[in-house]
Tab-separated table of C-alpha atoms and ligand atoms in Angstrom:
chain	number	residue	atom	x	y	z
A	1	UNK	CA	0.000	0.000	0.000
A	2	UNK	CA	1.266	3.456	-0.932
A	3	UNK	CA	0.663	6.549	1.157
A	4	UNK	CA	1.412	10.036	-0.127
A	5	UNK	CA	2.034	12.498	2.715
A	6	UNK	CA	1.652	16.150	1.691
A	7	UNK	CA	2.226	19.374	3.618
A	8	UNK	CA	1.380	22.834	2.352
A	9	UNK	CA	1.809	25.085	5.396
A	10	UNK	CA	4.224	27.999	5.073
A	11	UNK	CA	4.857	28.056	8.837
A	12	UNK	CA	7.633	25.466	8.968
A	13	UNK	CA	8.361	24.117	12.447
A	14	UNK	CA	5.497	26.209	13.914
A	15	UNK	CA	2.913	24.641	11.658
A	16	UNK	CA	0.066	22.802	13.327
A	17	UNK	CA	-1.039	20.963	10.193
A	18	UNK	CA	2.526	19.697	9.686
A	19	UNK	CA	2.609	18.346	13.228
A	20	UNK	CA	-0.769	16.675	12.777
A	21	UNK	CA	-0.083	15.132	9.340
A	22	UNK	CA	3.080	13.628	10.864
A	23	UNK	CA	0.967	12.171	13.691
A	24	UNK	CA	-1.536	10.753	11.179
A	25	UNK	CA	1.214	9.109	9.142
A	26	UNK	CA	2.927	7.680	12.243
A	27	UNK	CA	-0.371	6.236	13.459
A	28	UNK	CA	-1.121	4.900	9.972
A	29	UNK	CA	2.222	3.114	9.871
A	30	UNK	CA	1.585	1.685	13.329
A	31	UNK	CA	-1.737	0.274	12.146
A	32	UNK	CA	-0.533	-0.719	8.657
A	33	UNK	CA	3.129	-1.737	8.915
A	34	UNK	CA	4.814	-2.037	5.545
A	35	UNK	CA	3.036	0.979	4.061
A	36	UNK	CA	5.245	2.646	1.492
A	37	UNK	CA	5.310	6.374	2.388
A	38	UNK	CA	6.277	9.144	-0.017
A	39	UNK	CA	6.506	12.781	1.079
A	40	UNK	CA	5.786	15.980	-0.836
A	41	UNK	CA	6.365	19.410	0.723
A	42	UNK	CA	4.465	21.898	-1.412
A	43	UNK	CA	5.819	24.885	0.500
A	44	UNK	CA	9.426	23.823	-0.106
A	45	UNK	CA	8.804	22.599	-3.659
A	46	UNK	CA	5.909	24.652	-4.966
A	47	UNK	CA	4.840	23.739	-8.492
A	48	UNK	CA	4.732	26.652	-10.918
A	49	UNK	CA	1.391	28.272	-11.621
A	50	UNK	CA	-0.716	26.456	-14.167
A	51	UNK	CA	-0.301	28.846	-17.101
A	52	UNK	CA	-0.788	28.744	-20.851
A	53	UNK	CA	2.244	26.521	-21.504
A	54	UNK	CA	0.799	23.930	-19.127
A	55	UNK	CA	-2.625	23.903	-20.755
A	56	UNK	CA	-1.864	21.236	-23.388
A	57	UNK	CA	-2.631	18.389	-20.996
A	58	UNK	CA	-6.155	19.751	-20.611
A	59	UNK	CA	-7.037	20.724	-24.166
A	60	UNK	CA	-4.983	18.178	-26.143
A	61	UNK	CA	-1.639	19.373	-27.444
A	62	UNK	CA	-1.671	20.388	-31.127
A	63	UNK	CA	1.594	19.861	-33.028
A	64	UNK	CA	5.054	19.592	-31.543
A	65	UNK	CA	5.233	21.105	-28.018
A	66	UNK	CA	7.651	23.977	-27.451
A	67	UNK	CA	10.447	23.581	-24.928
A	68	UNK	CA	8.422	25.518	-22.358
A	69	UNK	CA	5.350	23.363	-22.980
A	70	UNK	CA	7.406	20.176	-22.715
A	71	UNK	CA	8.837	21.324	-19.387
A	72	UNK	CA	5.362	22.114	-18.059
A	73	UNK	CA	3.965	18.795	-19.296
A	74	UNK	CA	6.776	16.905	-17.593
A	75	UNK	CA	6.058	18.629	-14.288
A	76	UNK	CA	2.327	17.903	-14.557
A	77	UNK	CA	3.011	14.285	-15.480
A	78	UNK	CA	5.435	13.776	-12.596
A	79	UNK	CA	2.926	15.121	-10.053
A	80	UNK	CA	-0.009	13.286	-11.588
A	81	UNK	CA	1.843	9.951	-11.693
A	82	UNK	CA	2.803	10.324	-8.038
A	83	UNK	CA	-0.798	11.149	-7.114
A	84	UNK	CA	-2.304	8.290	-9.128
A	85	UNK	CA	0.112	5.759	-7.589
A	86	UNK	CA	-1.070	6.539	-4.040
A	87	UNK	CA	-3.714	4.456	-2.282
A	88	UNK	CA	-3.909	6.842	0.658
A	89	UNK	CA	-3.374	10.602	0.697
A	90	UNK	CA	-2.708	12.547	3.888
A	91	UNK	CA	-2.868	16.259	3.079
A	92	UNK	CA	-2.233	19.150	5.462
A	93	UNK	CA	-4.650	21.956	4.617
A	94	UNK	CA	-4.212	25.094	6.721
A	95	UNK	CA	-6.857	27.755	6.260
A	96	UNK	CA	-5.299	30.808	4.633
A	97	UNK	CA	-7.536	33.734	3.742
A	98	UNK	CA	-10.641	31.562	3.771
A	99	UNK	CA	-9.286	29.056	1.281
A	100	UNK	CA	-6.525	26.519	0.712
A	101	UNK	CA	-2.894	27.720	0.526
A	102	UNK	CA	-1.969	28.726	-3.017
A	103	UNK	CA	0.885	26.183	-2.778
A	104	UNK	CA	-1.732	23.435	-2.536
A	105	UNK	CA	-3.993	24.938	-5.199
A	106	UNK	CA	-1.264	24.921	-7.868
A	107	UNK	CA	-0.633	21.212	-7.182
A	108	UNK	CA	-4.332	20.427	-7.567
A	109	UNK	CA	-4.416	22.443	-10.816
A	110	UNK	CA	-1.862	19.980	-12.210
A	111	UNK	CA	-3.956	16.927	-11.286
A	112	UNK	CA	-7.275	17.874	-12.847
A	113	UNK	CA	-6.767	16.424	-16.329
A	114	UNK	CA	-9.476	15.084	-18.639
A	115	UNK	CA	-9.000	11.420	-19.454
A	116	UNK	CA	-6.699	10.965	-16.448
A	117	UNK	CA	-8.567	12.075	-13.339
A	118	UNK	CA	-12.009	12.908	-14.749
A	119	UNK	CA	-14.038	12.743	-17.933
A	120	UNK	CA	-17.234	14.371	-19.107
A	121	UNK	CA	-20.033	12.109	-20.262
A	122	UNK	CA	-23.611	12.637	-21.424
A	123	UNK	CA	-24.573	12.141	-17.782
A	124	UNK	CA	-22.106	14.692	-16.455
A	125	UNK	CA	-18.583	14.410	-15.080
A	126	UNK	CA	-17.140	11.066	-13.955
A	127	UNK	CA	-14.140	10.803	-11.637
A	128	UNK	CA	-11.368	8.444	-12.746
A	129	UNK	CA	-9.067	8.521	-9.708
A	130	UNK	CA	-11.266	6.707	-7.176
A	131	UNK	CA	-10.253	3.832	-4.912
A	132	UNK	CA	-8.201	6.140	-2.731
A	133	UNK	CA	-8.637	7.251	0.844
A	134	UNK	CA	-8.069	10.945	1.456
A	135	UNK	CA	-7.335	12.212	4.955
A	136	UNK	CA	-7.533	16.001	5.122
A	137	UNK	CA	-5.782	17.558	8.106
A	138	UNK	CA	-7.532	20.887	8.409
A	139	UNK	CA	-6.201	23.633	10.698
A	140	UNK	CA	-7.876	26.985	11.316
A	141	UNK	CA	-6.986	30.018	13.383
A	142	UNK	CA	-10.623	30.846	14.047
A	143	UNK	CA	-13.894	29.056	14.698
A	144	UNK	CA	-16.773	29.343	12.293
A	145	UNK	CA	-20.042	28.085	13.738
A	146	UNK	CA	-22.630	26.972	11.229
A	147	UNK	CA	-24.982	29.733	10.156
A	148	UNK	CA	-22.380	32.445	10.801
A	149	UNK	CA	-21.586	35.219	8.355
A	150	UNK	CA	-18.084	33.926	7.553
A	151	UNK	CA	-17.852	30.601	5.717
A	152	UNK	CA	-14.351	29.232	5.029
A	153	UNK	CA	-14.158	27.367	1.705
A	154	UNK	CA	-11.267	24.951	2.099
A	155	UNK	CA	-13.082	21.867	3.451
A	156	UNK	CA	-15.863	22.092	0.871
A	157	UNK	CA	-13.284	22.685	-1.834
A	158	UNK	CA	-11.242	19.616	-0.852
A	159	UNK	CA	-14.350	17.404	-0.749
A	160	UNK	CA	-15.664	18.722	-4.072
A	161	UNK	CA	-12.397	18.770	-5.976
A	162	UNK	CA	-11.277	15.284	-4.986
A	163	UNK	CA	-14.857	14.012	-5.301
A	164	UNK	CA	-14.860	15.362	-8.860
A	165	UNK	CA	-11.764	13.232	-9.498
A	166	UNK	CA	-13.564	10.189	-8.078
A	167	UNK	CA	-12.352	10.155	-4.474
A	168	UNK	CA	-15.355	9.830	-2.212
A	169	UNK	CA	-13.633	8.333	0.849
A	170	UNK	CA	-12.648	11.658	2.412
A	171	UNK	CA	-11.919	11.826	6.153
A	172	UNK	CA	-11.264	14.986	8.120
A	173	UNK	CA	-8.999	15.744	11.062
A	174	UNK	CA	-9.985	19.168	12.385
A	175	UNK	CA	-8.128	21.635	14.568
A	176	UNK	CA	-10.163	24.828	14.895
A	177	UNK	CA	-9.585	27.976	16.946
A	178	UNK	CA	-5.792	27.700	17.037
A	179	UNK	CA	-5.373	31.492	17.307
A	180	UNK	CA	-7.987	31.913	20.020
A	181	UNK	CA	-5.888	31.477	23.126
A	182	UNK	CA	-4.242	28.615	24.984
A	183	UNK	CA	-7.443	26.906	26.095
A	184	UNK	CA	-8.916	26.882	22.584
A	185	UNK	CA	-5.620	25.673	21.174
A	186	UNK	CA	-5.442	22.794	23.633
A	187	UNK	CA	-9.035	21.850	22.822
A	188	UNK	CA	-8.207	21.988	19.091
A	189	UNK	CA	-5.346	19.506	19.514
A	190	UNK	CA	-7.511	17.215	21.628
A	191	UNK	CA	-10.251	17.267	18.958
A	192	UNK	CA	-7.734	16.620	16.184
A	193	UNK	CA	-6.316	13.620	18.038
A	194	UNK	CA	-9.805	12.177	18.508
A	195	UNK	CA	-10.409	12.719	14.784
A	196	UNK	CA	-7.160	10.902	13.946
A	197	UNK	CA	-8.254	7.838	15.905
A	198	UNK	CA	-11.729	7.914	14.307
A	199	UNK	CA	-10.376	8.463	10.782
A	200	UNK	CA	-7.903	5.613	11.064
A	201	UNK	CA	-10.332	3.214	12.694
A	202	UNK	CA	-12.432	3.099	9.517
A	203	UNK	CA	-11.542	0.296	7.109
A	204	UNK	CA	-9.771	1.133	3.842
A	205	UNK	CA	-10.542	-0.200	0.375
A	206	UNK	CA	-6.917	-1.168	-0.369
A	207	UNK	CA	-5.330	-3.804	1.890
B	1	FMN	C1	-1.319	33.694	5.598
B	1	FMN	C2	-2.286	33.219	6.639
B	1	FMN	C3	-3.648	33.395	6.433
B	1	FMN	C4	-4.559	32.958	7.393
B	1	FMN	N1	-5.894	33.103	7.156
B	1	FMN	C5	-6.790	32.637	8.062
B	1	FMN	C6	-8.189	32.736	7.822
B	1	FMN	O1	-8.664	33.229	6.797
B	1	FMN	N2	-9.024	32.268	8.784
B	1	FMN	C7	-8.571	31.677	9.922
B	1	FMN	O2	-9.380	31.243	10.731
B	1	FMN	N3	-7.241	31.544	10.164
B	1	FMN	C8	-6.360	32.008	9.266
B	1	FMN	N4	-5.005	31.878	9.505
B	1	FMN	C9	-4.562	31.140	10.696
B	1	FMN	C10	-4.225	29.690	10.331
B	1	FMN	O3	-5.332	29.020	9.788
B	1	FMN	C11	-3.729	28.942	11.555
B	1	FMN	O4	-2.537	29.583	11.980
B	1	FMN	C12	-3.432	27.483	11.284
B	1	FMN	O5	-2.743	26.946	12.368
B	1	FMN	C13	-2.604	27.319	10.043
B	1	FMN	O6	-2.110	25.996	9.934
B	1	FMN	P1	-0.535	25.785	9.938
B	1	FMN	O7	-0.095	26.108	11.338
B	1	FMN	O8	-0.326	24.363	9.586
B	1	FMN	O9	0.058	26.702	8.909
B	1	FMN	C14	-4.096	32.328	8.575
B	1	FMN	C15	-2.710	32.161	8.765
B	1	FMN	C16	-1.811	32.598	7.818
B	1	FMN	C17	-0.341	32.373	8.029
């Protein structure tokens, strides 16, 4: 079984999501010895923005690609191959400005490719990258009770985007209120650790 461990926080050693993804992976390995773990640090190795030279993989390249297009295609292919090979994804998703970090967004932009991770049919889009378990480690500075005026987008985005690519087994580890004082921070860690146990207790499709 292959697990792809991804961090996207820009806060280095002070990052909560980094600490928690490491705890998830350690617990995963304890429960599933022999798991092959690969690591991708999107803050240290941020893929370039998905620009016009990268577009060929989405629209079907016409003619011989330029050097710039070839370079972009190689980067997309490398990231997509790594993603497709994983059975389990553990992704650290800190909330930055009500969405996912741009470092994570540019990686996702490279994955969404017709014929590889999704296709459109007469009945609508079909995801092609299913049979994976996605564990989203979600850290927030604030707390956003349901029905409030402020609605962060990152959890919905992760569920929708990976669901679009066929991944429906999405599990969340949540640490909310990390900037709201020591008590709230302690409670956030306690909640996250309960979520880790619950997320990893569920069976996985791939043995
Ligand atoms: C650039 C930046 C933007 C942030 N934006 C938000 C935000 O919109 N809402 C929020 O509740 N917290 C926000 N925070 C706080 C983070 O969500 C919080 O520090 C969390 O721990 C980040 O995870 P990390 O420690 O793994 O980076 C922001 C933090 C940074 C550094």
